[in-house]
């Protein structure tokens, strides 16, 4: 089916109520409490983008986790931030002759041999780089929600379709999961592709487009997600004045906010979400004032 026709069909079948992102029920001028998202899992307290980081977020009482998805040489989707394995695994010890240790140059079986926790703390030795499938199962088990980042999509042609296929196989595109999934990327092309392929999915663009271009973004993204240091109340308000592809106002999730002062500042700007390595610190700051 053509993407536009699919969009119409999806909207007709799902209805608008099923398409909301957190905070989207607020009208312009209203400010709901921002949704707090555990960045790469609760990554200040467990190795980033691993199953323990997902569990830690749940233990702390957070529903939303963020991750980064890339692809192995043999086409498996894995959860890891950098385009190389060097910083967050022991790949240099296990495969010393394979510099620069790009994720895309290793098979899933090779990556499964690596330790992705020892670099963080000896207590996490033996932790693995999760496949996206393993990761989804853990998120599902914990009744969590997922802000999935398509990382470095220019390195992985077709990765958007592949991610959506996996999500579909795991039932994450079914109606009952609406409201539990947002797909974001620094690549506008990638976000647009996700929207065109699966129009019912809520999407986010990572960055801060000029206000004069926001109307273009509003065709394919529900959220504009800038770094918190680049934000202002005026910008958030400008974003909120646009209506997104699901006929709700565009939202703003700010990253990566790890201290109380910054959390209070961006809350004051009216953001809809705060993405943090220390979600507990953000929650405490928002409760205190
Ligand atoms: O979710 C926002 C944030 O993850 C973007 O930056 O480099 O941590 O993926 P990065
Ligand atoms: Ca990310």
PDB file of C-alpha atoms and ligand atoms in Angstrom:
ATOM      1  CA  UNK A   1       0.000   0.000   0.000  1.00  0.00           C
ATOM      2  CA  UNK A   2       1.213   3.498  -0.760  1.00  0.00           C
ATOM      3  CA  UNK A   3       2.444   5.304   2.371  1.00  0.00           C
ATOM      4  CA  UNK A   4      -0.203   8.051   2.204  1.00  0.00           C
ATOM      5  CA  UNK A   5      -2.986   5.541   1.775  1.00  0.00           C
ATOM      6  CA  UNK A   6      -1.552   3.579   4.684  1.00  0.00           C
ATOM      7  CA  UNK A   7      -1.616   6.742   6.786  1.00  0.00           C
ATOM      8  CA  UNK A   8      -5.276   7.289   6.115  1.00  0.00           C
ATOM      9  CA  UNK A   9      -6.052   3.643   6.819  1.00  0.00           C
ATOM     10  CA  UNK A  10      -4.040   3.625  10.036  1.00  0.00           C
ATOM     11  CA  UNK A  11      -5.779   6.720  11.312  1.00  0.00           C
ATOM     12  CA  UNK A  12      -9.161   5.325  10.396  1.00  0.00           C
ATOM     13  CA  UNK A  13      -8.496   2.018  12.129  1.00  0.00           C
ATOM     14  CA  UNK A  14      -6.693   3.280  15.198  1.00  0.00           C
ATOM     15  CA  UNK A  15      -8.457   6.542  15.839  1.00  0.00           C
ATOM     16  CA  UNK A  16      -6.622   9.541  17.204  1.00  0.00           C
ATOM     17  CA  UNK A  17      -6.871   8.592  20.870  1.00  0.00           C
ATOM     18  CA  UNK A  18      -4.456   5.732  20.296  1.00  0.00           C
ATOM     19  CA  UNK A  19      -1.831   7.963  18.712  1.00  0.00           C
ATOM     20  CA  UNK A  20      -0.862  10.205  21.583  1.00  0.00           C
ATOM     21  CA  UNK A  21       2.630  10.806  22.890  1.00  0.00           C
ATOM     22  CA  UNK A  22       2.930  11.582  26.636  1.00  0.00           C
ATOM     23  CA  UNK A  23       1.708  15.095  27.316  1.00  0.00           C
ATOM     24  CA  UNK A  24       0.006  15.520  23.972  1.00  0.00           C
ATOM     25  CA  UNK A  25      -3.401  15.768  25.612  1.00  0.00           C
ATOM     26  CA  UNK A  26      -2.369  19.179  26.956  1.00  0.00           C
ATOM     27  CA  UNK A  27      -3.632  22.125  24.961  1.00  0.00           C
ATOM     28  CA  UNK A  28      -1.458  25.082  23.983  1.00  0.00           C
ATOM     29  CA  UNK A  29      -0.670  27.073  27.122  1.00  0.00           C
ATOM     30  CA  UNK A  30      -1.216  24.097  29.447  1.00  0.00           C
ATOM     31  CA  UNK A  31       1.715  22.332  31.047  1.00  0.00           C
ATOM     32  CA  UNK A  32       1.427  18.712  32.160  1.00  0.00           C
ATOM     33  CA  UNK A  33       4.314  17.330  34.256  1.00  0.00           C
ATOM     34  CA  UNK A  34       7.111  16.309  31.895  1.00  0.00           C
ATOM     35  CA  UNK A  35       7.574  12.607  31.208  1.00  0.00           C
ATOM     36  CA  UNK A  36      10.957  11.457  32.531  1.00  0.00           C
ATOM     37  CA  UNK A  37      12.846   9.038  30.270  1.00  0.00           C
ATOM     38  CA  UNK A  38      15.761   6.886  31.465  1.00  0.00           C
ATOM     39  CA  UNK A  39      18.475   7.622  28.902  1.00  0.00           C
ATOM     40  CA  UNK A  40      20.165   4.460  27.535  1.00  0.00           C
ATOM     41  CA  UNK A  41      18.309   2.885  30.485  1.00  0.00           C
ATOM     42  CA  UNK A  42      19.183   4.244  33.918  1.00  0.00           C
ATOM     43  CA  UNK A  43      22.693   4.662  32.566  1.00  0.00           C
ATOM     44  CA  UNK A  44      24.195   6.505  35.515  1.00  0.00           C
ATOM     45  CA  UNK A  45      23.617   3.381  37.613  1.00  0.00           C
ATOM     46  CA  UNK A  46      24.170   0.463  35.216  1.00  0.00           C
ATOM     47  CA  UNK A  47      26.028   0.029  31.921  1.00  0.00           C
ATOM     48  CA  UNK A  48      24.248   1.978  29.188  1.00  0.00           C
ATOM     49  CA  UNK A  49      22.005   0.229  26.673  1.00  0.00           C
ATOM     50  CA  UNK A  50      22.103  -3.102  28.508  1.00  0.00           C
ATOM     51  CA  UNK A  51      19.401  -5.226  30.098  1.00  0.00           C
ATOM     52  CA  UNK A  52      20.587  -4.299  33.622  1.00  0.00           C
ATOM     53  CA  UNK A  53      20.118  -0.615  32.699  1.00  0.00           C
ATOM     54  CA  UNK A  54      16.557  -1.375  31.616  1.00  0.00           C
ATOM     55  CA  UNK A  55      15.949  -3.263  34.874  1.00  0.00           C
ATOM     56  CA  UNK A  56      17.477  -0.444  36.913  1.00  0.00           C
ATOM     57  CA  UNK A  57      15.073   2.051  35.347  1.00  0.00           C
ATOM     58  CA  UNK A  58      12.155  -0.193  36.293  1.00  0.00           C
ATOM     59  CA  UNK A  59      13.491  -0.664  39.830  1.00  0.00           C
ATOM     60  CA  UNK A  60      13.654   3.110  40.230  1.00  0.00           C
ATOM     61  CA  UNK A  61      10.040   3.315  39.106  1.00  0.00           C
ATOM     62  CA  UNK A  62      10.511   4.693  35.580  1.00  0.00           C
ATOM     63  CA  UNK A  63       8.342   3.532  32.743  1.00  0.00           C
ATOM     64  CA  UNK A  64      10.146   5.076  29.787  1.00  0.00           C
ATOM     65  CA  UNK A  65      13.599   3.971  28.616  1.00  0.00           C
ATOM     66  CA  UNK A  66      15.626   5.280  25.693  1.00  0.00           C
ATOM     67  CA  UNK A  67      18.009   3.180  23.585  1.00  0.00           C
ATOM     68  CA  UNK A  68      20.163   3.282  20.430  1.00  0.00           C
ATOM     69  CA  UNK A  69      19.797   0.736  17.637  1.00  0.00           C
ATOM     70  CA  UNK A  70      22.426  -0.235  15.045  1.00  0.00           C
ATOM     71  CA  UNK A  71      23.152  -3.254  12.806  1.00  0.00           C
ATOM     72  CA  UNK A  72      25.786  -5.986  12.720  1.00  0.00           C
ATOM     73  CA  UNK A  73      27.715  -7.227   9.686  1.00  0.00           C
ATOM     74  CA  UNK A  74      25.297 -10.130   9.302  1.00  0.00           C
ATOM     75  CA  UNK A  75      22.226  -7.937   9.563  1.00  0.00           C
ATOM     76  CA  UNK A  76      21.137  -8.310  13.205  1.00  0.00           C
ATOM     77  CA  UNK A  77      19.827  -5.303  15.117  1.00  0.00           C
ATOM     78  CA  UNK A  78      21.731  -4.568  18.321  1.00  0.00           C
ATOM     79  CA  UNK A  79      21.423  -1.965  21.064  1.00  0.00           C
ATOM     80  CA  UNK A  80      24.554   0.158  21.397  1.00  0.00           C
ATOM     81  CA  UNK A  81      25.331   3.874  21.211  1.00  0.00           C
ATOM     82  CA  UNK A  82      28.717   4.331  19.533  1.00  0.00           C
ATOM     83  CA  UNK A  83      29.430   3.205  15.977  1.00  0.00           C
ATOM     84  CA  UNK A  84      32.384   1.289  17.395  1.00  0.00           C
ATOM     85  CA  UNK A  85      32.451  -1.360  20.106  1.00  0.00           C
ATOM     86  CA  UNK A  86      35.580   0.027  21.754  1.00  0.00           C
ATOM     87  CA  UNK A  87      34.252   2.255  24.537  1.00  0.00           C
ATOM     88  CA  UNK A  88      31.544   0.026  25.965  1.00  0.00           C
ATOM     89  CA  UNK A  89      32.912  -3.496  25.450  1.00  0.00           C
ATOM     90  CA  UNK A  90      36.169  -5.430  25.773  1.00  0.00           C
ATOM     91  CA  UNK A  91      36.402  -5.842  21.986  1.00  0.00           C
ATOM     92  CA  UNK A  92      40.012  -4.620  21.883  1.00  0.00           C
ATOM     93  CA  UNK A  93      41.049  -7.542  24.104  1.00  0.00           C
ATOM     94  CA  UNK A  94      38.924 -10.162  22.390  1.00  0.00           C
ATOM     95  CA  UNK A  95      39.595  -9.072  18.787  1.00  0.00           C
ATOM     96  CA  UNK A  96      42.902  -7.122  18.953  1.00  0.00           C
ATOM     97  CA  UNK A  97      43.498  -7.173  15.219  1.00  0.00           C
ATOM     98  CA  UNK A  98      40.132  -5.758  14.182  1.00  0.00           C
ATOM     99  CA  UNK A  99      40.564  -1.974  14.670  1.00  0.00           C
ATOM    100  CA  UNK A 100      38.623   0.316  14.432  1.00  0.00           C
ATOM    101  CA  UNK A 101      36.089  -2.159  15.843  1.00  0.00           C
ATOM    102  CA  UNK A 102      33.027  -0.831  14.039  1.00  0.00           C
ATOM    103  CA  UNK A 103      29.701  -2.401  15.000  1.00  0.00           C
ATOM    104  CA  UNK A 104      28.946  -2.921  11.296  1.00  0.00           C
ATOM    105  CA  UNK A 105      32.110  -4.993  10.826  1.00  0.00           C
ATOM    106  CA  UNK A 106      31.275  -7.615  13.466  1.00  0.00           C
ATOM    107  CA  UNK A 107      28.764 -10.454  13.324  1.00  0.00           C
ATOM    108  CA  UNK A 108      26.107 -10.857  15.978  1.00  0.00           C
ATOM    109  CA  UNK A 109      27.856 -14.015  17.205  1.00  0.00           C
ATOM    110  CA  UNK A 110      31.123 -12.107  17.627  1.00  0.00           C
ATOM    111  CA  UNK A 111      29.399  -9.267  19.477  1.00  0.00           C
ATOM    112  CA  UNK A 112      27.640 -11.779  21.721  1.00  0.00           C
ATOM    113  CA  UNK A 113      31.056 -12.873  23.007  1.00  0.00           C
ATOM    114  CA  UNK A 114      31.907  -9.377  24.272  1.00  0.00           C
ATOM    115  CA  UNK A 115      31.617  -8.080  27.807  1.00  0.00           C
ATOM    116  CA  UNK A 116      29.544  -4.897  27.820  1.00  0.00           C
ATOM    117  CA  UNK A 117      29.502  -4.367  31.590  1.00  0.00           C
ATOM    118  CA  UNK A 118      33.055  -4.681  32.925  1.00  0.00           C
ATOM    119  CA  UNK A 119      34.085  -1.256  31.589  1.00  0.00           C
ATOM    120  CA  UNK A 120      31.391   0.257  33.806  1.00  0.00           C
ATOM    121  CA  UNK A 121      31.966  -1.769  36.971  1.00  0.00           C
ATOM    122  CA  UNK A 122      33.305  -5.230  37.889  1.00  0.00           C
ATOM    123  CA  UNK A 123      29.851  -5.918  39.348  1.00  0.00           C
ATOM    124  CA  UNK A 124      28.458  -5.955  35.794  1.00  0.00           C
ATOM    125  CA  UNK A 125      31.056  -8.264  34.210  1.00  0.00           C
ATOM    126  CA  UNK A 126      29.385 -10.756  31.910  1.00  0.00           C
ATOM    127  CA  UNK A 127      26.716  -8.325  30.710  1.00  0.00           C
ATOM    128  CA  UNK A 128      26.184  -8.564  26.929  1.00  0.00           C
ATOM    129  CA  UNK A 129      25.317  -6.157  24.141  1.00  0.00           C
ATOM    130  CA  UNK A 130      21.632  -6.983  23.717  1.00  0.00           C
ATOM    131  CA  UNK A 131      20.044  -7.707  20.392  1.00  0.00           C
ATOM    132  CA  UNK A 132      17.005  -5.513  19.816  1.00  0.00           C
ATOM    133  CA  UNK A 133      14.863  -8.619  20.157  1.00  0.00           C
ATOM    134  CA  UNK A 134      16.313  -9.443  23.586  1.00  0.00           C
ATOM    135  CA  UNK A 135      15.932  -5.814  24.577  1.00  0.00           C
ATOM    136  CA  UNK A 136      12.261  -5.694  23.545  1.00  0.00           C
ATOM    137  CA  UNK A 137      11.554  -8.830  25.546  1.00  0.00           C
ATOM    138  CA  UNK A 138      13.036  -7.226  28.657  1.00  0.00           C
ATOM    139  CA  UNK A 139      11.145  -3.968  28.155  1.00  0.00           C
ATOM    140  CA  UNK A 140       7.986  -5.999  27.684  1.00  0.00           C
ATOM    141  CA  UNK A 141       8.651  -8.119  30.780  1.00  0.00           C
ATOM    142  CA  UNK A 142       9.159  -4.948  32.830  1.00  0.00           C
ATOM    143  CA  UNK A 143       6.000  -3.315  31.396  1.00  0.00           C
ATOM    144  CA  UNK A 144       8.128  -0.417  30.211  1.00  0.00           C
ATOM    145  CA  UNK A 145       7.778   1.964  27.282  1.00  0.00           C
ATOM    146  CA  UNK A 146      10.413   2.641  24.656  1.00  0.00           C
ATOM    147  CA  UNK A 147      11.946   5.733  23.094  1.00  0.00           C
ATOM    148  CA  UNK A 148      13.909   3.973  20.345  1.00  0.00           C
ATOM    149  CA  UNK A 149      16.663   5.894  18.559  1.00  0.00           C
ATOM    150  CA  UNK A 150      17.684   4.892  15.057  1.00  0.00           C
ATOM    151  CA  UNK A 151      21.404   5.582  15.511  1.00  0.00           C
ATOM    152  CA  UNK A 152      23.690   6.419  12.567  1.00  0.00           C
ATOM    153  CA  UNK A 153      21.085   5.360   9.977  1.00  0.00           C
ATOM    154  CA  UNK A 154      23.350   6.536   7.145  1.00  0.00           C
ATOM    155  CA  UNK A 155      25.564   3.506   7.923  1.00  0.00           C
ATOM    156  CA  UNK A 156      22.710   1.030   7.685  1.00  0.00           C
ATOM    157  CA  UNK A 157      20.542   1.402   4.559  1.00  0.00           C
ATOM    158  CA  UNK A 158      17.029   0.080   5.138  1.00  0.00           C
ATOM    159  CA  UNK A 159      17.393  -0.106   8.915  1.00  0.00           C
ATOM    160  CA  UNK A 160      14.105   1.727   9.495  1.00  0.00           C
ATOM    161  CA  UNK A 161      12.142  -0.960   7.649  1.00  0.00           C
ATOM    162  CA  UNK A 162      14.040  -3.673   9.486  1.00  0.00           C
ATOM    163  CA  UNK A 163      13.376  -2.115  12.901  1.00  0.00           C
ATOM    164  CA  UNK A 164       9.683  -1.732  12.112  1.00  0.00           C
ATOM    165  CA  UNK A 165       9.500  -5.344  10.941  1.00  0.00           C
ATOM    166  CA  UNK A 166      10.994  -6.553  14.201  1.00  0.00           C
ATOM    167  CA  UNK A 167       8.699  -4.312  16.222  1.00  0.00           C
ATOM    168  CA  UNK A 168       5.761  -5.673  14.242  1.00  0.00           C
ATOM    169  CA  UNK A 169       6.855  -9.271  14.873  1.00  0.00           C
ATOM    170  CA  UNK A 170       7.004  -8.458  18.572  1.00  0.00           C
ATOM    171  CA  UNK A 171       3.473  -6.955  18.404  1.00  0.00           C
ATOM    172  CA  UNK A 172       4.768  -3.486  19.245  1.00  0.00           C
ATOM    173  CA  UNK A 173       2.906  -1.997  16.296  1.00  0.00           C
ATOM    174  CA  UNK A 174      -0.413  -3.391  17.476  1.00  0.00           C
ATOM    175  CA  UNK A 175      -3.056  -1.055  18.743  1.00  0.00           C
ATOM    176  CA  UNK A 176      -2.641  -2.004  22.401  1.00  0.00           C
ATOM    177  CA  UNK A 177       0.976  -0.836  22.294  1.00  0.00           C
ATOM    178  CA  UNK A 178       0.147   2.659  21.042  1.00  0.00           C
ATOM    179  CA  UNK A 179       1.441   5.120  23.579  1.00  0.00           C
ATOM    180  CA  UNK A 180       4.317   2.816  24.505  1.00  0.00           C
ATOM    181  CA  UNK A 181       6.605   3.512  21.574  1.00  0.00           C
ATOM    182  CA  UNK A 182       8.327   6.551  20.094  1.00  0.00           C
ATOM    183  CA  UNK A 183      10.932   6.249  17.323  1.00  0.00           C
ATOM    184  CA  UNK A 184      13.440   9.108  17.058  1.00  0.00           C
ATOM    185  CA  UNK A 185      16.615   9.970  15.143  1.00  0.00           C
ATOM    186  CA  UNK A 186      19.072  12.784  14.479  1.00  0.00           C
ATOM    187  CA  UNK A 187      18.397  12.075  10.799  1.00  0.00           C
ATOM    188  CA  UNK A 188      15.291  13.845   9.496  1.00  0.00           C
ATOM    189  CA  UNK A 189      15.304  11.455   6.529  1.00  0.00           C
ATOM    190  CA  UNK A 190      15.201   8.495   8.868  1.00  0.00           C
ATOM    191  CA  UNK A 191      12.309   9.931  10.908  1.00  0.00           C
ATOM    192  CA  UNK A 192      10.430  10.703   7.691  1.00  0.00           C
ATOM    193  CA  UNK A 193      11.014   7.157   6.465  1.00  0.00           C
ATOM    194  CA  UNK A 194       9.632   5.693   9.683  1.00  0.00           C
ATOM    195  CA  UNK A 195       6.589   7.927   9.427  1.00  0.00           C
ATOM    196  CA  UNK A 196       5.985   7.019   5.781  1.00  0.00           C
ATOM    197  CA  UNK A 197       6.387   3.291   6.391  1.00  0.00           C
ATOM    198  CA  UNK A 198       4.300   3.139   9.563  1.00  0.00           C
ATOM    199  CA  UNK A 199       2.279   6.340   9.898  1.00  0.00           C
ATOM    200  CA  UNK A 200       0.668   5.417  13.208  1.00  0.00           C
ATOM    201  CA  UNK A 201       4.035   5.301  14.997  1.00  0.00           C
ATOM    202  CA  UNK A 202       4.853   8.365  17.092  1.00  0.00           C
ATOM    203  CA  UNK A 203       8.144   9.912  15.975  1.00  0.00           C
ATOM    204  CA  UNK A 204      10.718  12.394  17.251  1.00  0.00           C
ATOM    205  CA  UNK A 205      13.420  14.441  15.538  1.00  0.00           C
ATOM    206  CA  UNK A 206      16.601  14.925  17.563  1.00  0.00           C
ATOM    207  CA  UNK A 207      17.807  18.457  17.037  1.00  0.00           C
ATOM    208  CA  UNK A 208      16.623  22.044  16.959  1.00  0.00           C
ATOM    209  CA  UNK A 209      15.421  23.107  13.523  1.00  0.00           C
ATOM    210  CA  UNK A 210      14.872  26.819  12.932  1.00  0.00           C
ATOM    211  CA  UNK A 211      11.338  27.923  13.766  1.00  0.00           C
ATOM    212  CA  UNK A 212      10.913  28.877  10.104  1.00  0.00           C
ATOM    213  CA  UNK A 213      11.302  25.185   9.164  1.00  0.00           C
ATOM    214  CA  UNK A 214       9.112  23.641  11.839  1.00  0.00           C
ATOM    215  CA  UNK A 215       6.113  23.453   9.539  1.00  0.00           C
ATOM    216  CA  UNK A 216       8.084  21.032   7.338  1.00  0.00           C
ATOM    217  CA  UNK A 217       8.992  18.839  10.301  1.00  0.00           C
ATOM    218  CA  UNK A 218       5.382  18.851  11.520  1.00  0.00           C
ATOM    219  CA  UNK A 219       4.493  16.741   8.459  1.00  0.00           C
ATOM    220  CA  UNK A 220       6.396  13.706   9.729  1.00  0.00           C
ATOM    221  CA  UNK A 221       7.422  14.136  13.362  1.00  0.00           C
ATOM    222  CA  UNK A 222       5.384  14.442  16.552  1.00  0.00           C
ATOM    223  CA  UNK A 223       8.281  15.615  18.703  1.00  0.00           C
ATOM    224  CA  UNK A 224      11.201  18.013  18.357  1.00  0.00           C
ATOM    225  CA  UNK A 225      13.882  16.853  20.809  1.00  0.00           C
ATOM    226  CA  UNK A 226      16.788  19.303  21.291  1.00  0.00           C
ATOM    227  CA  UNK A 227      19.722  19.244  23.700  1.00  0.00           C
ATOM    228  CA  UNK A 228      18.601  21.096  26.804  1.00  0.00           C
ATOM    229  CA  UNK A 229      21.402  23.650  26.606  1.00  0.00           C
ATOM    230  CA  UNK A 230      20.093  24.906  23.280  1.00  0.00           C
ATOM    231  CA  UNK A 231      16.531  25.414  24.532  1.00  0.00           C
ATOM    232  CA  UNK A 232      14.516  28.462  25.525  1.00  0.00           C
ATOM    233  CA  UNK A 233      10.941  29.000  26.627  1.00  0.00           C
ATOM    234  CA  UNK A 234      10.321  30.840  23.374  1.00  0.00           C
ATOM    235  CA  UNK A 235      11.475  27.908  21.269  1.00  0.00           C
ATOM    236  CA  UNK A 236       9.329  25.417  23.191  1.00  0.00           C
ATOM    237  CA  UNK A 237       6.360  27.684  22.791  1.00  0.00           C
ATOM    238  CA  UNK A 238       7.016  27.972  19.042  1.00  0.00           C
ATOM    239  CA  UNK A 239       7.158  24.179  18.714  1.00  0.00           C
ATOM    240  CA  UNK A 240       3.913  23.890  20.651  1.00  0.00           C
ATOM    241  CA  UNK A 241       2.183  26.192  18.205  1.00  0.00           C
ATOM    242  CA  UNK A 242       2.463  23.588  15.423  1.00  0.00           C
ATOM    243  CA  UNK A 243       0.186  20.622  14.869  1.00  0.00           C
ATOM    244  CA  UNK A 244       1.931  17.346  14.147  1.00  0.00           C
ATOM    245  CA  UNK A 245       1.076  14.448  11.842  1.00  0.00           C
ATOM    246  CA  UNK A 246      -1.367  12.997  14.352  1.00  0.00           C
ATOM    247  CA  UNK A 247      -3.316  16.230  14.701  1.00  0.00           C
ATOM    248  CA  UNK A 248      -1.905  16.929  18.172  1.00  0.00           C
ATOM    249  CA  UNK A 249       0.406  19.783  18.991  1.00  0.00           C
ATOM    250  CA  UNK A 250       4.096  19.095  18.488  1.00  0.00           C
ATOM    251  CA  UNK A 251       5.951  18.226  21.695  1.00  0.00           C
ATOM    252  CA  UNK A 252       9.473  18.724  23.054  1.00  0.00           C
ATOM    253  CA  UNK A 253      11.636  16.203  24.926  1.00  0.00           C
ATOM    254  CA  UNK A 254      14.923  17.709  26.168  1.00  0.00           C
ATOM    255  CA  UNK A 255      18.177  15.750  26.629  1.00  0.00           C
ATOM    256  CA  UNK A 256      20.378  14.943  28.510  1.00  0.00           C
ATOM    257  CA  UNK A 257      19.400  16.529  31.809  1.00  0.00           C
ATOM    258  CA  UNK A 258      21.312  15.097  34.754  1.00  0.00           C
ATOM    259  CA  UNK A 259      21.012  17.696  37.508  1.00  0.00           C
ATOM    260  CA  UNK A 260      18.223  19.280  39.484  1.00  0.00           C
ATOM    261  CA  UNK A 261      18.807  22.864  38.369  1.00  0.00           C
ATOM    262  CA  UNK A 262      18.669  21.971  34.679  1.00  0.00           C
ATOM    263  CA  UNK A 263      15.588  19.823  35.242  1.00  0.00           C
ATOM    264  CA  UNK A 264      13.747  22.709  36.885  1.00  0.00           C
ATOM    265  CA  UNK A 265      14.907  25.082  34.173  1.00  0.00           C
ATOM    266  CA  UNK A 266      13.579  23.016  31.265  1.00  0.00           C
ATOM    267  CA  UNK A 267      10.384  22.226  33.158  1.00  0.00           C
ATOM    268  CA  UNK A 268       9.962  25.995  33.393  1.00  0.00           C
ATOM    269  CA  UNK A 269      10.329  26.187  29.618  1.00  0.00           C
ATOM    270  CA  UNK A 270       7.295  23.906  29.335  1.00  0.00           C
ATOM    271  CA  UNK A 271       8.942  20.791  27.888  1.00  0.00           C
ATOM    272  CA  UNK A 272       6.884  17.639  27.613  1.00  0.00           C
ATOM    273  CA  UNK A 273       9.673  15.184  28.365  1.00  0.00           C
ATOM    274  CA  UNK A 274      13.076  15.119  30.057  1.00  0.00           C
ATOM    275  CA  UNK A 275      15.613  12.481  29.035  1.00  0.00           C
ATOM    276  CA  UNK A 276      18.145  11.710  31.771  1.00  0.00           C
ATOM    277  CA  UNK A 277      20.918   9.331  32.841  1.00  0.00           C
ATOM    278  CA  UNK A 278      19.741  10.073  36.408  1.00  0.00           C
ATOM    279  CA  UNK A 279      15.957  10.011  36.150  1.00  0.00           C
ATOM    280  CA  UNK A 280      15.632   9.797  39.932  1.00  0.00           C
ATOM    281  CA  UNK A 281      17.461  13.128  40.292  1.00  0.00           C
ATOM    282  CA  UNK A 282      15.117  14.724  37.775  1.00  0.00           C
ATOM    283  CA  UNK A 283      12.044  13.275  39.481  1.00  0.00           C
ATOM    284  CA  UNK A 284      13.188  14.559  42.892  1.00  0.00           C
ATOM    285  CA  UNK A 285      13.866  18.008  41.465  1.00  0.00           C
ATOM    286  CA  UNK A 286      10.458  18.220  39.839  1.00  0.00           C
ATOM    287  CA  UNK A 287       8.718  17.068  43.033  1.00  0.00           C
ATOM    288  CA  UNK A 288      10.582  19.507  45.243  1.00  0.00           C
ATOM    289  CA  UNK A 289       9.409  22.624  43.422  1.00  0.00           C
TER     290      UNK A 289
HETATM  291  O1  LIG B   1      17.555  10.679  23.442  1.00  0.00           O
HETATM  292  C1  LIG B   1      18.430  11.725  23.224  1.00  0.00           C
HETATM  293  C2  LIG B   1      19.869  11.361  23.157  1.00  0.00           C
HETATM  294  O2  LIG B   1      20.026   9.985  23.256  1.00  0.00           O
HETATM  295  C3  LIG B   1      20.586  11.850  21.988  1.00  0.00           C
HETATM  296  O3  LIG B   1      21.969  11.755  22.091  1.00  0.00           O
HETATM  297  O4  LIG B   1      24.175  10.793  21.680  1.00  0.00           O
HETATM  298  O5  LIG B   1      22.919  10.175  23.723  1.00  0.00           O
HETATM  299  O6  LIG B   1      22.194   9.316  21.520  1.00  0.00           O
HETATM  300  P1  LIG B   1      22.830  10.448  22.258  1.00  0.00           P
HETATM  301 CA1  LIG B   2      20.316   8.016  22.069  1.00  0.00          CA
END
